[in-house]
Short mmCIF file of C-alpha atoms in Angstrom, two decimals:
data_model
loop_
_atom_site.label_atom_id
_atom_site.label_comp_id
_atom_site.label_asym_id
_atom_site.label_seq_id
_atom_site.Cartn_x
_atom_site.Cartn_y
_atom_site.Cartn_z
CA ASN A 1 14.55 7.01 -24.08
CA ALA A 2 11.23 5.16 -24.25
CA GLY A 3 12.77 2.03 -22.67
CA VAL A 4 10.76 -1.09 -23.50
CA THR A 5 7.49 -0.63 -25.34
CA GLN A 6 4.78 -3.20 -26.01
CA THR A 7 1.67 -3.22 -28.14
CA PRO A 8 -1.18 -3.82 -27.82
CA LYS A 9 -2.00 -3.16 -24.14
CA PHE A 10 -5.12 -5.32 -24.28
CA GLN A 11 -6.29 -8.01 -26.67
CA VAL A 12 -9.20 -10.42 -26.83
CA LEU A 13 -8.92 -13.42 -29.15
CA LYS A 14 -11.09 -16.34 -30.02
CA THR A 15 -9.73 -19.86 -29.72
CA GLY A 16 -7.71 -20.72 -32.82
CA GLN A 17 -6.89 -17.17 -33.86
CA SER A 18 -3.29 -16.07 -34.25
CA MET A 19 -1.70 -12.78 -33.38
CA THR A 20 1.63 -11.07 -32.77
CA LEU A 21 2.57 -9.16 -29.64
CA GLN A 22 5.05 -6.42 -30.45
CA CYS A 23 8.04 -5.46 -28.30
CA ALA A 24 10.73 -2.87 -28.92
CA GLN A 25 13.58 -1.40 -26.88
CA ASP A 26 15.81 1.60 -27.51
CA MET A 27 18.60 0.82 -25.02
CA ASN A 28 20.70 -1.21 -27.48
CA HIS A 29 20.34 -4.27 -25.24
CA GLU A 30 21.41 -7.58 -26.74
CA TYR A 31 19.23 -9.66 -24.43
CA MET A 32 15.45 -9.63 -24.74
CA SER A 33 12.87 -11.99 -23.33
CA TRP A 34 9.18 -12.73 -23.07
CA TYR A 35 7.47 -13.74 -19.84
CA ARG A 36 3.93 -14.60 -18.94
CA GLN A 37 2.49 -13.87 -15.51
CA ASP A 38 -0.38 -15.86 -14.08
CA PRO A 39 -1.88 -15.66 -10.59
CA GLY A 40 0.12 -17.73 -8.11
CA MET A 41 2.70 -18.74 -10.75
CA GLY A 42 5.13 -15.85 -10.86
CA LEU A 43 6.80 -14.74 -14.06
CA ARG A 44 7.66 -17.62 -16.38
CA LEU A 45 10.10 -17.33 -19.27
CA ILE A 46 8.61 -18.15 -22.69
CA HIS A 47 11.43 -17.37 -25.14
CA TYR A 48 14.55 -15.26 -25.07
CA SER A 49 17.15 -13.85 -27.45
CA VAL A 50 20.79 -12.97 -26.89
CA GLY A 51 21.10 -10.98 -30.10
CA ALA A 52 19.74 -10.48 -33.59
CA GLY A 53 19.19 -13.83 -35.27
CA ILE A 54 19.56 -15.83 -32.04
CA THR A 55 16.58 -17.10 -30.07
CA ASP A 56 16.01 -19.94 -27.62
CA GLN A 57 13.24 -21.51 -25.60
CA GLY A 58 12.50 -20.75 -22.02
CA GLU A 59 10.39 -22.62 -19.49
CA VAL A 60 7.00 -22.50 -21.28
CA PRO A 61 7.59 -22.14 -25.06
CA ASN A 62 4.78 -24.32 -26.44
CA GLY A 63 2.29 -22.43 -28.59
CA TYR A 64 4.57 -19.44 -29.11
CA ASN A 65 7.12 -18.42 -31.74
CA VAL A 66 9.66 -15.62 -31.74
CA SER A 67 12.14 -14.07 -34.14
CA ARG A 68 14.79 -11.40 -33.75
CA SER A 69 15.70 -9.68 -36.98
CA THR A 70 16.97 -6.47 -35.34
CA THR A 71 18.45 -5.55 -31.97
CA GLU A 72 15.44 -3.36 -31.22
CA ASP A 73 12.48 -5.65 -31.94
CA PHE A 74 11.41 -8.99 -30.49
CA PRO A 75 7.85 -9.97 -31.48
CA LEU A 76 5.99 -12.89 -29.91
CA ARG A 77 3.60 -14.86 -32.10
CA LEU A 78 0.72 -16.95 -30.85
CA LEU A 79 0.14 -19.56 -33.50
CA SER A 80 -3.33 -20.81 -32.56
CA ALA A 81 -4.64 -19.18 -29.41
CA ALA A 82 -6.00 -21.35 -26.60
CA PRO A 83 -7.80 -20.33 -23.38
CA SER A 84 -4.72 -21.53 -21.44
CA GLN A 85 -2.80 -18.65 -23.02
CA THR A 86 -4.97 -16.10 -21.25
CA SER A 87 -2.37 -14.20 -19.26
CA VAL A 88 -0.39 -11.00 -18.89
CA TYR A 89 2.65 -10.94 -21.16
CA PHE A 90 5.75 -8.91 -20.37
CA CYS A 91 8.68 -8.23 -22.63
CA ALA A 92 12.00 -7.40 -20.98
CA SER A 93 15.53 -6.43 -21.96
CA ARG A 94 18.82 -6.26 -20.12
CA GLY A 95 22.48 -5.61 -20.66
CA PRO A 96 25.29 -8.16 -21.15
CA LEU A 97 25.33 -11.47 -19.33
CA ALA A 98 28.73 -10.70 -17.84
CA GLY A 99 27.08 -8.10 -15.62
CA ILE A 100 25.27 -10.47 -13.28
CA TYR A 101 23.67 -7.53 -11.49
CA ASN A 102 22.41 -5.91 -14.70
CA GLU A 103 18.83 -4.75 -14.29
CA GLN A 104 16.01 -6.22 -16.37
CA PHE A 105 13.74 -3.52 -17.81
CA PHE A 106 10.15 -4.54 -18.46
CA GLY A 107 7.57 -3.25 -20.87
CA PRO A 108 4.10 -2.24 -19.60
CA GLY A 109 2.58 -5.60 -20.46
CA THR A 110 -0.12 -6.97 -22.75
CA ARG A 111 -3.27 -8.35 -21.17
CA LEU A 112 -4.52 -11.17 -23.37
CA THR A 113 -7.83 -12.97 -23.04
CA VAL A 114 -8.60 -16.01 -25.17
CA LEU A 115 -12.26 -16.97 -25.32
CA ARG B 1 10.49 -27.64 -3.47
CA LYS B 2 10.09 -24.48 -5.56
CA GLU B 3 13.30 -22.80 -6.73
CA VAL B 4 12.27 -19.52 -5.13
CA GLU B 5 9.66 -19.30 -2.38
CA GLN B 6 7.96 -16.30 -0.86
CA ASP B 7 5.12 -15.84 1.58
CA PRO B 8 2.32 -14.41 -0.60
CA GLY B 9 0.92 -12.32 2.27
CA PRO B 10 -0.84 -9.97 2.31
CA PHE B 11 1.11 -8.15 4.97
CA ASN B 12 -1.15 -5.40 6.30
CA VAL B 13 0.87 -2.86 8.27
CA PRO B 14 0.13 0.64 9.59
CA GLU B 15 1.96 3.65 8.25
CA GLY B 16 5.30 4.11 10.00
CA ALA B 17 5.72 0.44 10.83
CA THR B 18 8.72 -1.71 10.01
CA VAL B 19 8.06 -4.80 7.95
CA ALA B 20 10.32 -7.59 6.74
CA PHE B 21 9.96 -10.18 4.01
CA ASN B 22 12.01 -13.29 3.46
CA CYS B 23 12.60 -15.29 0.33
CA THR B 24 14.22 -18.73 0.22
CA TYR B 25 16.00 -20.23 -2.77
CA SER B 26 16.93 -23.83 -3.45
CA ASN B 27 20.04 -23.64 -5.64
CA SER B 28 23.18 -23.02 -3.62
CA ALA B 29 25.04 -22.03 -6.82
CA SER B 30 22.84 -18.96 -7.33
CA GLN B 31 24.94 -15.95 -8.23
CA SER B 32 22.91 -12.79 -7.87
CA PHE B 33 19.78 -11.68 -6.11
CA PHE B 34 17.27 -8.88 -6.46
CA TRP B 35 14.08 -7.41 -5.13
CA TYR B 36 11.66 -6.08 -7.71
CA ARG B 37 8.55 -4.09 -6.96
CA GLN B 38 5.32 -4.56 -8.90
CA ASP B 39 2.38 -2.23 -8.54
CA CYS B 40 -1.10 -3.49 -9.34
CA ARG B 41 -1.50 -4.11 -13.07
CA LYS B 42 1.94 -2.66 -13.82
CA GLU B 43 5.29 -4.06 -14.88
CA PRO B 44 7.95 -5.16 -12.35
CA LYS B 45 10.66 -2.61 -11.62
CA LEU B 46 13.98 -3.12 -9.88
CA LEU B 47 13.87 -2.03 -6.24
CA MET B 48 17.37 -3.09 -5.28
CA SER B 49 20.03 -5.69 -5.83
CA VAL B 50 21.10 -7.79 -2.85
CA TYR B 51 24.82 -8.01 -2.24
CA SER B 52 26.68 -10.47 -0.05
CA SER B 53 27.54 -7.87 2.56
CA GLY B 54 23.99 -6.53 2.71
CA ASN B 55 23.01 -3.15 1.40
CA GLU B 56 20.76 -0.26 2.21
CA ASP B 57 18.90 2.28 0.12
CA GLY B 58 17.10 4.84 2.23
CA ARG B 59 14.37 3.05 4.17
CA PHE B 60 15.08 -0.27 2.47
CA THR B 61 17.64 -2.82 3.65
CA ALA B 62 18.43 -6.06 1.85
CA GLN B 63 20.34 -8.98 3.33
CA LEU B 64 21.67 -12.23 1.88
CA ASN B 65 22.25 -15.34 3.96
CA ARG B 66 24.01 -17.89 1.75
CA ALA B 67 24.35 -20.48 4.49
CA SER B 68 20.59 -20.65 4.99
CA GLN B 69 19.81 -19.74 1.39
CA TYR B 70 17.51 -16.82 1.90
CA ILE B 71 17.35 -13.13 1.18
CA SER B 72 15.40 -10.56 3.12
CA LEU B 73 13.96 -7.11 2.59
CA LEU B 74 13.34 -4.74 5.48
CA ILE B 75 11.24 -1.63 5.02
CA ARG B 76 11.38 0.97 7.76
CA ASP B 77 8.87 3.78 8.35
CA SER B 78 6.38 2.31 5.86
CA LYS B 79 4.58 4.76 3.58
CA LEU B 80 1.24 4.33 1.84
CA SER B 81 3.18 4.43 -1.43
CA ASP B 82 5.07 1.27 -0.41
CA SER B 83 1.90 -0.75 -1.01
CA ALA B 84 2.81 -3.15 -3.80
CA THR B 85 3.89 -6.72 -4.47
CA TYR B 86 7.58 -7.42 -3.87
CA LEU B 87 9.18 -10.04 -6.11
CA CYS B 88 12.26 -11.97 -5.10
CA VAL B 89 14.51 -12.75 -8.07
CA VAL B 90 17.40 -15.21 -8.15
CA ASN B 91 19.94 -15.56 -10.94
CA LYS B 92 21.78 -18.88 -11.23
CA GLY B 93 23.89 -17.52 -14.06
CA GLY B 94 22.92 -17.49 -17.71
CA TYR B 95 20.08 -15.68 -19.38
CA GLN B 96 17.52 -18.43 -18.89
CA LYS B 97 18.44 -19.05 -15.30
CA VAL B 98 16.64 -16.11 -13.71
CA THR B 99 13.79 -17.24 -11.48
CA PHE B 100 11.09 -14.99 -10.11
CA GLY B 101 9.25 -15.67 -6.90
CA THR B 102 5.47 -15.34 -6.87
CA GLY B 103 5.67 -12.18 -4.80
CA THR B 104 4.72 -10.90 -1.36
CA LYS B 105 1.89 -8.40 -1.21
CA LEU B 106 2.27 -5.44 1.13
CA GLN B 107 -0.60 -3.17 2.05
CA VAL B 108 0.25 -0.13 4.15
CA ILE B 109 -2.84 1.22 5.89
CA PRO B 110 -3.40 4.75 7.22
#
């Protein structure tokens, strides 16, 4: 099992450009999520999905879109990049909500710089 | 008050020392608790869950104090490889109700 994979590992964008961060998992997890991590802020939830076709906003959704057409894939789209979106982005997946101690598995992260 | 608070450190300890971290949480209805470990420029990984009765995994001991609303992590016989940031994670129930602390940095020195 590859677990959670993310591409690209690094990306530099100019202000106003758009791009998609890719995330895939092979654990058949229904729940997937996107976080951003900034110094001194901890991990903050951007968007999440509880299954194919179902997505919802997290704590900091502005400027980002998601879709979930399959169980495996959960891409994150930056619509018009801004310097404030410079961050490290982590995708994660976990098992059913009923298991409150279910582990979250994280991808290796994407380091994004917006100039 | 932040939902989850941790001392950012760094905690600089010699090899073989015992070190303890605390994490306080604000919501008394929180359901489950975890410690994650994050190495520099890597993804967080689950270290251990924290159960009501306390639990141990080798050199690591986790405790939960619901009355005072904090969890703790004790590391005995510190190794150089324990150097990392330790994230406190609190789940209030529901997928969007998982809150991560900002982490406590541990540096174990030879």
